[in-house]
Amino acid sequence: MCEKRHGGGGRDEGAAEKAGWHDISRKSLRYHDAMAAVRKKQLVFDETFPSRYVGEMRLRVHFRDGPMWRWCAVAFGAAVLLAYVISYLRLPFADQDTLLYTMIGQPLVTQGVLPYGAVFDHKPIGLYAIYGAWNVLLPLPLGTYTLFALAAVTIMAALARGWGLDFGRTWLGLVVLGAPFGVLSGNAELAYLPLMFACVICLTQENGRMVLLGGFLAGLAVEVNYLAAPALLLPIVYALVTCGQRFRRGGILLLGGVAGLGVPLLPYLFDLHAARDYFDLQHRYLHHYGASSGARLKTVCWFALWMGCVSPVLMQRVGDRRAGLLRAWAAGGIVACLASGYPFAHYFLLVLAPVVLMMGLSPAGQGGTRWRLLPLGVLSVIGLYHDTHHNVVLARQLAKLDIAALHEAIGNEPVLDIEASHVPFALAHLRSQGRFLFPEHVRRLYGTGAAAYYSHELDHAPRFVIAGRTLCPSSGDMADICRKLADRYVALWDAPGVYGYRVYRRRDFQGNQDL
C-alpha cells in the first residue's frame, strides 16, 4: 500500500494563508505534499496490498516533474524495444526447434497422428499438442512463434496480477530481461512456464482442491517438457515443509501429479503399438543424448555467469513469505539447466521467471533495488542488440533458401532427408519419406549404423532427396551413400546458408521439366 504522510495538512493550510498563498488550492497542496513525501522516501509499503500501487504512484509523480533527458531515455528505450519485437515478427521462426514441434503437432491435432508416427523428436506429447493447436489457431507465415511467446508472457503476467503483483512490470520484465535468453523465439519453455507458475500459486493455497490442481498442473508441465520435473521439485518440497498438514497435502499433490502425467497419454491406450514405439524411441534417444564432459563444463560456466547476474535480486530481503518459494523455484530451475548438460540459453528462462516475479515483490524505488538490477540490465541490453542483429541476419539467410522454387519442384512427393536441416521441409511444406528430419537424430539413434539406415531408405527409391551441402563428396562412412546418389540421382541445385541444402532428383523421374 502506498501511504502519503502529510504531516498536518491543516497547519500547512493555515501557514499558507498567513503567507498570502490564497491562490493555492487544497488539491495543489496535496500534490506538492505528495511530491515532498516521494523525495524524502516517506512512501510506506504495506505488503497486505499489491506492490504495483507503489510503482504506479512513483511513476506518476516522478515523470511529471522529471527532466527532459528522462523522457528522451524512455522514448529511446521504447524505440529499441519496438525494433527488437519487430525483428522477430518479420521471421517465420527464430529458433529451428519450434518448426519441428509444429511438424509433429499439426498432424496430431488435425489428423490424430500420435507421436512419433510422422516425424520424430524426443519431447513429450504435451509439447506437440500445444504447438499444433497454436498453429491451427494462428497459421501465420511470419511471427506466429513470437505471438505465441507474447501470449505466454501475457498469461504469466495475468497470473502474477492475480497473485498480487503488477501486470505491467511482470510483462515488461519477462520480455526485456528475457532478451538474452531468446524469450520471443517461442521455444518450449514458453509452453510450460505458465503451467509451472500456476502450480506454484496453487502450492500457496490451503484449499485441498487447489493443491490437487497444483499437482495436476505439475504433471501436465512434465508432459510438456521433462525439465519441468527437476525445476518444480524444490518449490514443491519447500511448500510442503513450510505448510501444515504436509503428509495430507503431499498425498493430494501426488494424486494430482499422477493424473496430470496420465491424461496426455490416454490416446495411446487405443494404439498400444504406437505407445511402445513412443516410449522406445524416447528411451533410445535420451540414452545417447548425454553431453560430453566439455559440453557440461561449458554449461556450468555459462549458467554460473548468468546466475551471478540474477543473484543480487534473489538475495534481497523481502518481507513476504512468497520470496522463499520463488527462491526455491529459481534453485530448481538452475538444477534443471545443469541436468540438461547443454548450455542452451533458453533453458535459463526457468530461472529468470521467478527472478522477475521476485522483483515484483519489492516496491518500485526501494533502496538498493536499482543496483541489484544493474548486472541483469547490462546483460539485457546486450541481449536486445544481439537478438535484433541476429534476426536481421537470419532473415537474409532464409531469403537464400528459395523456398518457393523448392515447393514448386517437389510438390507433395515424398522426400528423403539425409543429414539436411528440417527447416526447408517445414517452410516448403514438404512430405518426408522417413520420420527423422533433425540432422543429429539418425546418428544418435543408430550410431555407426547411420549409413546403413540411409542406404536402406535409398533402396526404396524416393523420387527426391534433400541432403546436407557438405555430405558429398565424402570419404568417410557416407562414401557409399554419395556413390548411390551419384549413380541414381541428378543434383538440381544448392541453396547456401546455415540451413542450406542440396536437392537431388531420381534419374528416371522427370518431374518438373523446367528444372
mmCIF file of C-alpha atoms in Angstrom, residues 126-341:
data_model
loop_
_atom_site.group_PDB
_atom_site.id
_atom_site.type_symbol
_atom_site.label_atom_id
_atom_site.label_comp_id
_atom_site.label_asym_id
_atom_site.label_seq_id
_atom_site.Cartn_x
_atom_site.Cartn_y
_atom_site.Cartn_z
ATOM 1 C CA GLY A 126 2.029 -32.375 -24.499
ATOM 2 C CA LEU A 127 4.508 -30.041 -26.182
ATOM 3 C CA TYR A 128 3.416 -31.082 -29.665
ATOM 4 C CA ALA A 129 -0.249 -30.728 -28.773
ATOM 5 C CA ILE A 130 0.315 -27.121 -27.676
ATOM 6 C CA TYR A 131 2.303 -26.130 -30.773
ATOM 7 C CA GLY A 132 -0.063 -27.971 -33.087
ATOM 8 C CA ALA A 133 -3.094 -26.273 -31.565
ATOM 9 C CA TRP A 134 -1.456 -22.838 -31.736
ATOM 10 C CA ASN A 135 -0.555 -23.203 -35.416
ATOM 11 C CA VAL A 136 -4.047 -24.406 -36.257
ATOM 12 C CA LEU A 137 -5.448 -21.423 -34.353
ATOM 13 C CA LEU A 138 -3.000 -18.908 -35.850
ATOM 14 C CA PRO A 139 -1.440 -20.277 -39.076
ATOM 15 C CA LEU A 140 0.571 -17.181 -39.944
ATOM 16 C CA PRO A 141 3.575 -17.343 -42.295
ATOM 17 C CA LEU A 142 5.514 -14.818 -40.190
ATOM 18 C CA GLY A 143 5.713 -14.074 -36.492
ATOM 19 C CA THR A 144 3.497 -16.892 -35.243
ATOM 20 C CA TYR A 145 6.020 -18.182 -32.686
ATOM 21 C CA THR A 146 6.720 -14.682 -31.396
ATOM 22 C CA LEU A 147 2.989 -14.149 -30.913
ATOM 23 C CA PHE A 148 2.932 -17.474 -29.084
ATOM 24 C CA ALA A 149 5.706 -16.220 -26.797
ATOM 25 C CA LEU A 150 3.898 -12.926 -26.183
ATOM 26 C CA ALA A 151 0.696 -14.824 -25.391
ATOM 27 C CA ALA A 152 2.565 -16.984 -22.866
ATOM 28 C CA VAL A 153 4.174 -13.907 -21.284
ATOM 29 C CA THR A 154 0.742 -12.263 -21.066
ATOM 30 C CA ILE A 155 -0.664 -15.328 -19.295
ATOM 31 C CA MET A 156 2.261 -15.204 -16.864
ATOM 32 C CA ALA A 157 1.609 -11.505 -16.191
ATOM 33 C CA ALA A 158 -2.115 -12.160 -15.687
ATOM 34 C CA LEU A 159 -1.321 -14.899 -13.171
ATOM 35 C CA ALA A 160 1.077 -12.505 -11.439
ATOM 36 C CA ARG A 161 -1.664 -9.894 -11.190
ATOM 37 C CA GLY A 162 -3.959 -12.441 -9.581
ATOM 38 C CA TRP A 163 -1.139 -13.216 -7.132
ATOM 39 C CA GLY A 164 -0.937 -9.577 -6.081
ATOM 40 C CA LEU A 165 1.890 -8.429 -8.383
ATOM 41 C CA ASP A 166 1.898 -5.778 -11.075
ATOM 42 C CA PHE A 167 0.866 -6.915 -14.567
ATOM 43 C CA GLY A 168 2.937 -4.360 -16.471
ATOM 44 C CA ARG A 169 6.156 -4.844 -14.517
ATOM 45 C CA THR A 170 5.932 -8.616 -14.896
ATOM 46 C CA TRP A 171 5.169 -8.469 -18.621
ATOM 47 C CA LEU A 172 7.897 -5.943 -19.387
ATOM 48 C CA GLY A 173 10.383 -7.723 -17.141
ATOM 49 C CA LEU A 174 9.926 -11.045 -18.916
ATOM 50 C CA VAL A 175 10.167 -9.506 -22.391
ATOM 51 C CA VAL A 176 13.139 -7.203 -21.782
ATOM 52 C CA LEU A 177 15.138 -9.209 -19.261
ATOM 53 C CA GLY A 178 14.402 -12.373 -21.239
ATOM 54 C CA ALA A 179 16.103 -10.987 -24.365
ATOM 55 C CA PRO A 180 19.471 -12.689 -23.696
ATOM 56 C CA PHE A 181 17.633 -15.991 -23.366
ATOM 57 C CA GLY A 182 15.536 -15.891 -26.530
ATOM 58 C CA VAL A 183 12.195 -15.367 -24.838
ATOM 59 C CA LEU A 184 10.489 -14.131 -28.041
ATOM 60 C CA SER A 185 11.668 -17.129 -30.067
ATOM 61 C CA GLY A 186 8.750 -19.029 -28.550
ATOM 62 C CA ASN A 187 10.737 -22.115 -27.608
ATOM 63 C CA ALA A 188 9.456 -24.916 -25.392
ATOM 64 C CA GLU A 189 9.941 -23.059 -22.085
ATOM 65 C CA LEU A 190 7.167 -20.640 -23.050
ATOM 66 C CA ALA A 191 4.796 -23.600 -23.372
ATOM 67 C CA TYR A 192 5.179 -24.867 -19.819
ATOM 68 C CA LEU A 193 6.259 -21.857 -17.734
ATOM 69 C CA PRO A 194 2.618 -20.707 -17.308
ATOM 70 C CA LEU A 195 1.747 -24.216 -16.082
ATOM 71 C CA MET A 196 4.639 -24.102 -13.624
ATOM 72 C CA PHE A 197 3.650 -20.671 -12.312
ATOM 73 C CA ALA A 198 0.031 -21.727 -11.892
ATOM 74 C CA CYS A 199 1.285 -24.782 -9.985
ATOM 75 C CA VAL A 200 3.400 -22.599 -7.686
ATOM 76 C CA ILE A 201 0.398 -20.359 -6.978
ATOM 77 C CA CYS A 202 -1.686 -23.407 -6.075
ATOM 78 C CA LEU A 203 1.032 -24.536 -3.651
ATOM 79 C CA THR A 204 0.428 -21.401 -1.570
ATOM 80 C CA GLN A 205 -3.260 -22.219 -1.079
ATOM 81 C CA GLU A 206 -4.720 -24.059 1.906
ATOM 82 C CA ASN A 207 -7.669 -25.477 -0.013
ATOM 83 C CA GLY A 208 -7.223 -29.170 -0.823
ATOM 84 C CA ARG A 209 -8.768 -28.747 -4.256
ATOM 85 C CA MET A 210 -6.204 -26.108 -5.154
ATOM 86 C CA VAL A 211 -3.407 -28.405 -4.003
ATOM 87 C CA LEU A 212 -4.871 -31.168 -6.174
ATOM 88 C CA LEU A 213 -4.987 -28.740 -9.112
ATOM 89 C CA GLY A 214 -1.369 -27.778 -8.432
ATOM 90 C CA GLY A 215 -0.301 -31.401 -8.671
ATOM 91 C CA PHE A 216 -2.281 -31.852 -11.885
ATOM 92 C CA LEU A 217 -0.634 -28.788 -13.425
ATOM 93 C CA ALA A 218 2.785 -30.062 -12.374
ATOM 94 C CA GLY A 219 2.096 -33.365 -14.130
ATOM 95 C CA LEU A 220 0.952 -31.539 -17.266
ATOM 96 C CA ALA A 221 4.109 -29.405 -17.222
ATOM 97 C CA VAL A 222 6.265 -32.537 -17.104
ATOM 98 C CA GLU A 223 4.335 -33.966 -20.065
ATOM 99 C CA VAL A 224 5.227 -30.792 -21.977
ATOM 100 C CA ASN A 225 8.923 -30.931 -21.106
ATOM 101 C CA TYR A 226 10.719 -33.310 -18.779
ATOM 102 C CA LEU A 227 12.878 -30.477 -17.405
ATOM 103 C CA ALA A 228 9.807 -29.287 -15.510
ATOM 104 C CA ALA A 229 10.279 -32.201 -13.074
ATOM 105 C CA PRO A 230 13.608 -31.071 -11.534
ATOM 106 C CA ALA A 231 12.554 -27.427 -11.837
ATOM 107 C CA LEU A 232 9.394 -27.983 -9.749
ATOM 108 C CA LEU A 233 10.838 -30.443 -7.259
ATOM 109 C CA LEU A 234 12.417 -27.866 -4.926
ATOM 110 C CA PRO A 235 9.453 -25.446 -4.774
ATOM 111 C CA ILE A 236 7.115 -28.376 -4.088
ATOM 112 C CA VAL A 237 9.337 -29.622 -1.271
ATOM 113 C CA TYR A 238 9.638 -26.092 0.139
ATOM 114 C CA ALA A 239 5.867 -25.604 0.075
ATOM 115 C CA LEU A 240 5.238 -28.925 1.821
ATOM 116 C CA VAL A 241 7.857 -28.275 4.506
ATOM 117 C CA THR A 242 6.694 -24.757 5.330
ATOM 118 C CA CYS A 243 2.961 -25.512 5.353
ATOM 119 C CA GLY A 244 0.948 -27.533 7.806
ATOM 120 C CA GLN A 245 -0.549 -30.986 7.142
ATOM 121 C CA ARG A 246 2.410 -31.812 4.929
ATOM 122 C CA PHE A 247 1.594 -35.528 4.579
ATOM 123 C CA ARG A 248 -2.011 -34.885 3.658
ATOM 124 C CA ARG A 249 -1.050 -32.144 1.219
ATOM 125 C CA GLY A 250 1.739 -34.306 -0.180
ATOM 126 C CA GLY A 251 -0.677 -37.154 -0.860
ATOM 127 C CA ILE A 252 -3.149 -34.850 -2.603
ATOM 128 C CA LEU A 253 -0.335 -33.309 -4.630
ATOM 129 C CA LEU A 254 0.927 -36.744 -5.676
ATOM 130 C CA LEU A 255 -2.554 -37.807 -6.744
ATOM 131 C CA GLY A 256 -2.932 -34.712 -8.891
ATOM 132 C CA GLY A 257 0.538 -35.207 -10.381
ATOM 133 C CA VAL A 258 -0.230 -38.768 -11.458
ATOM 134 C CA ALA A 259 -3.435 -37.576 -13.097
ATOM 135 C CA GLY A 260 -1.583 -34.768 -14.886
ATOM 136 C CA LEU A 261 1.011 -37.212 -16.202
ATOM 137 C CA GLY A 262 -1.599 -39.710 -17.346
ATOM 138 C CA VAL A 263 -4.182 -37.563 -19.112
ATOM 139 C CA PRO A 264 -1.989 -36.580 -22.130
ATOM 140 C CA LEU A 265 -1.081 -40.240 -22.638
ATOM 141 C CA LEU A 266 -4.680 -41.505 -22.783
ATOM 142 C CA PRO A 267 -4.792 -41.633 -26.621
ATOM 143 C CA TYR A 268 -2.068 -44.287 -26.554
ATOM 144 C CA LEU A 269 -4.460 -46.671 -24.794
ATOM 145 C CA PHE A 270 -6.197 -47.064 -28.157
ATOM 146 C CA ASP A 271 -2.939 -47.756 -30.037
ATOM 147 C CA LEU A 272 -0.571 -49.869 -27.968
ATOM 148 C CA HIS A 273 1.850 -50.285 -30.869
ATOM 149 C CA ALA A 274 2.216 -46.506 -31.103
ATOM 150 C CA ALA A 275 2.678 -46.402 -27.313
ATOM 151 C CA ARG A 276 5.542 -48.926 -27.424
ATOM 152 C CA ASP A 277 7.135 -47.020 -30.292
ATOM 153 C CA TYR A 278 6.740 -43.706 -28.432
ATOM 154 C CA PHE A 279 8.496 -44.847 -25.271
ATOM 155 C CA ASP A 280 11.081 -46.984 -27.061
ATOM 156 C CA LEU A 281 12.282 -44.165 -29.312
ATOM 157 C CA GLN A 282 12.409 -41.733 -26.411
ATOM 158 C CA HIS A 283 14.397 -44.166 -24.266
ATOM 159 C CA ARG A 284 16.865 -44.979 -27.040
ATOM 160 C CA TYR A 285 17.406 -41.370 -28.000
ATOM 161 C CA LEU A 286 17.726 -39.967 -24.463
ATOM 162 C CA HIS A 287 20.153 -42.779 -23.648
ATOM 163 C CA HIS A 288 22.517 -41.298 -26.278
ATOM 164 C CA TYR A 289 21.614 -37.659 -25.622
ATOM 165 C CA GLY A 290 24.058 -37.127 -22.767
ATOM 166 C CA ALA A 291 26.505 -34.274 -23.232
ATOM 167 C CA SER A 292 30.266 -34.695 -23.330
ATOM 168 C CA SER A 293 32.415 -33.547 -20.420
ATOM 169 C CA GLY A 294 33.475 -30.498 -22.447
ATOM 170 C CA ALA A 295 29.864 -29.519 -23.111
ATOM 171 C CA ARG A 296 28.987 -29.979 -19.438
ATOM 172 C CA LEU A 297 31.895 -27.765 -18.366
ATOM 173 C CA LYS A 298 30.733 -25.110 -20.813
ATOM 174 C CA THR A 299 27.213 -25.463 -19.425
ATOM 175 C CA VAL A 300 28.399 -24.918 -15.855
ATOM 176 C CA CYS A 301 30.411 -21.836 -16.851
ATOM 177 C CA TRP A 302 27.605 -20.160 -18.767
ATOM 178 C CA PHE A 303 24.916 -20.837 -16.187
ATOM 179 C CA ALA A 304 27.248 -19.702 -13.389
ATOM 180 C CA LEU A 305 27.742 -16.402 -15.240
ATOM 181 C CA TRP A 306 24.009 -15.889 -15.735
ATOM 182 C CA MET A 307 23.297 -16.920 -12.156
ATOM 183 C CA GLY A 308 25.734 -14.287 -10.995
ATOM 184 C CA CYS A 309 23.693 -11.663 -12.845
ATOM 185 C CA VAL A 310 20.403 -12.596 -11.160
ATOM 186 C CA SER A 311 21.738 -13.453 -7.687
ATOM 187 C CA PRO A 312 21.574 -9.849 -6.367
ATOM 188 C CA VAL A 313 17.819 -9.866 -6.993
ATOM 189 C CA LEU A 314 17.319 -13.257 -5.347
ATOM 190 C CA MET A 315 19.349 -12.285 -2.279
ATOM 191 C CA GLN A 316 17.491 -9.082 -1.474
ATOM 192 C CA ARG A 317 15.478 -9.023 1.717
ATOM 193 C CA VAL A 318 11.756 -9.003 1.091
ATOM 194 C CA GLY A 319 9.151 -9.106 3.824
ATOM 195 C CA ASP A 320 6.976 -11.614 2.018
ATOM 196 C CA ARG A 321 6.749 -15.346 2.632
ATOM 197 C CA ARG A 322 6.377 -15.931 -1.104
ATOM 198 C CA ALA A 323 10.008 -14.894 -1.583
ATOM 199 C CA GLY A 324 11.244 -18.208 -0.160
ATOM 200 C CA LEU A 325 9.059 -20.146 -2.581
ATOM 201 C CA LEU A 326 10.355 -18.130 -5.540
ATOM 202 C CA ARG A 327 13.951 -18.700 -4.437
ATOM 203 C CA ALA A 328 13.244 -22.432 -4.295
ATOM 204 C CA TRP A 329 11.792 -22.226 -7.813
ATOM 205 C CA ALA A 330 14.905 -20.421 -9.084
ATOM 206 C CA ALA A 331 17.121 -23.050 -7.430
ATOM 207 C CA GLY A 332 15.084 -25.803 -9.072
ATOM 208 C CA GLY A 333 15.452 -24.022 -12.390
ATOM 209 C CA ILE A 334 19.237 -23.985 -12.175
ATOM 210 C CA VAL A 335 19.210 -27.694 -11.243
ATOM 211 C CA ALA A 336 17.157 -28.375 -14.388
ATOM 212 C CA CYS A 337 19.553 -26.294 -16.513
ATOM 213 C CA LEU A 338 22.586 -28.198 -15.221
ATOM 214 C CA ALA A 339 20.804 -31.546 -15.588
ATOM 215 C CA SER A 340 20.274 -30.862 -19.281
ATOM 216 C CA GLY A 341 24.031 -30.841 -19.836
#
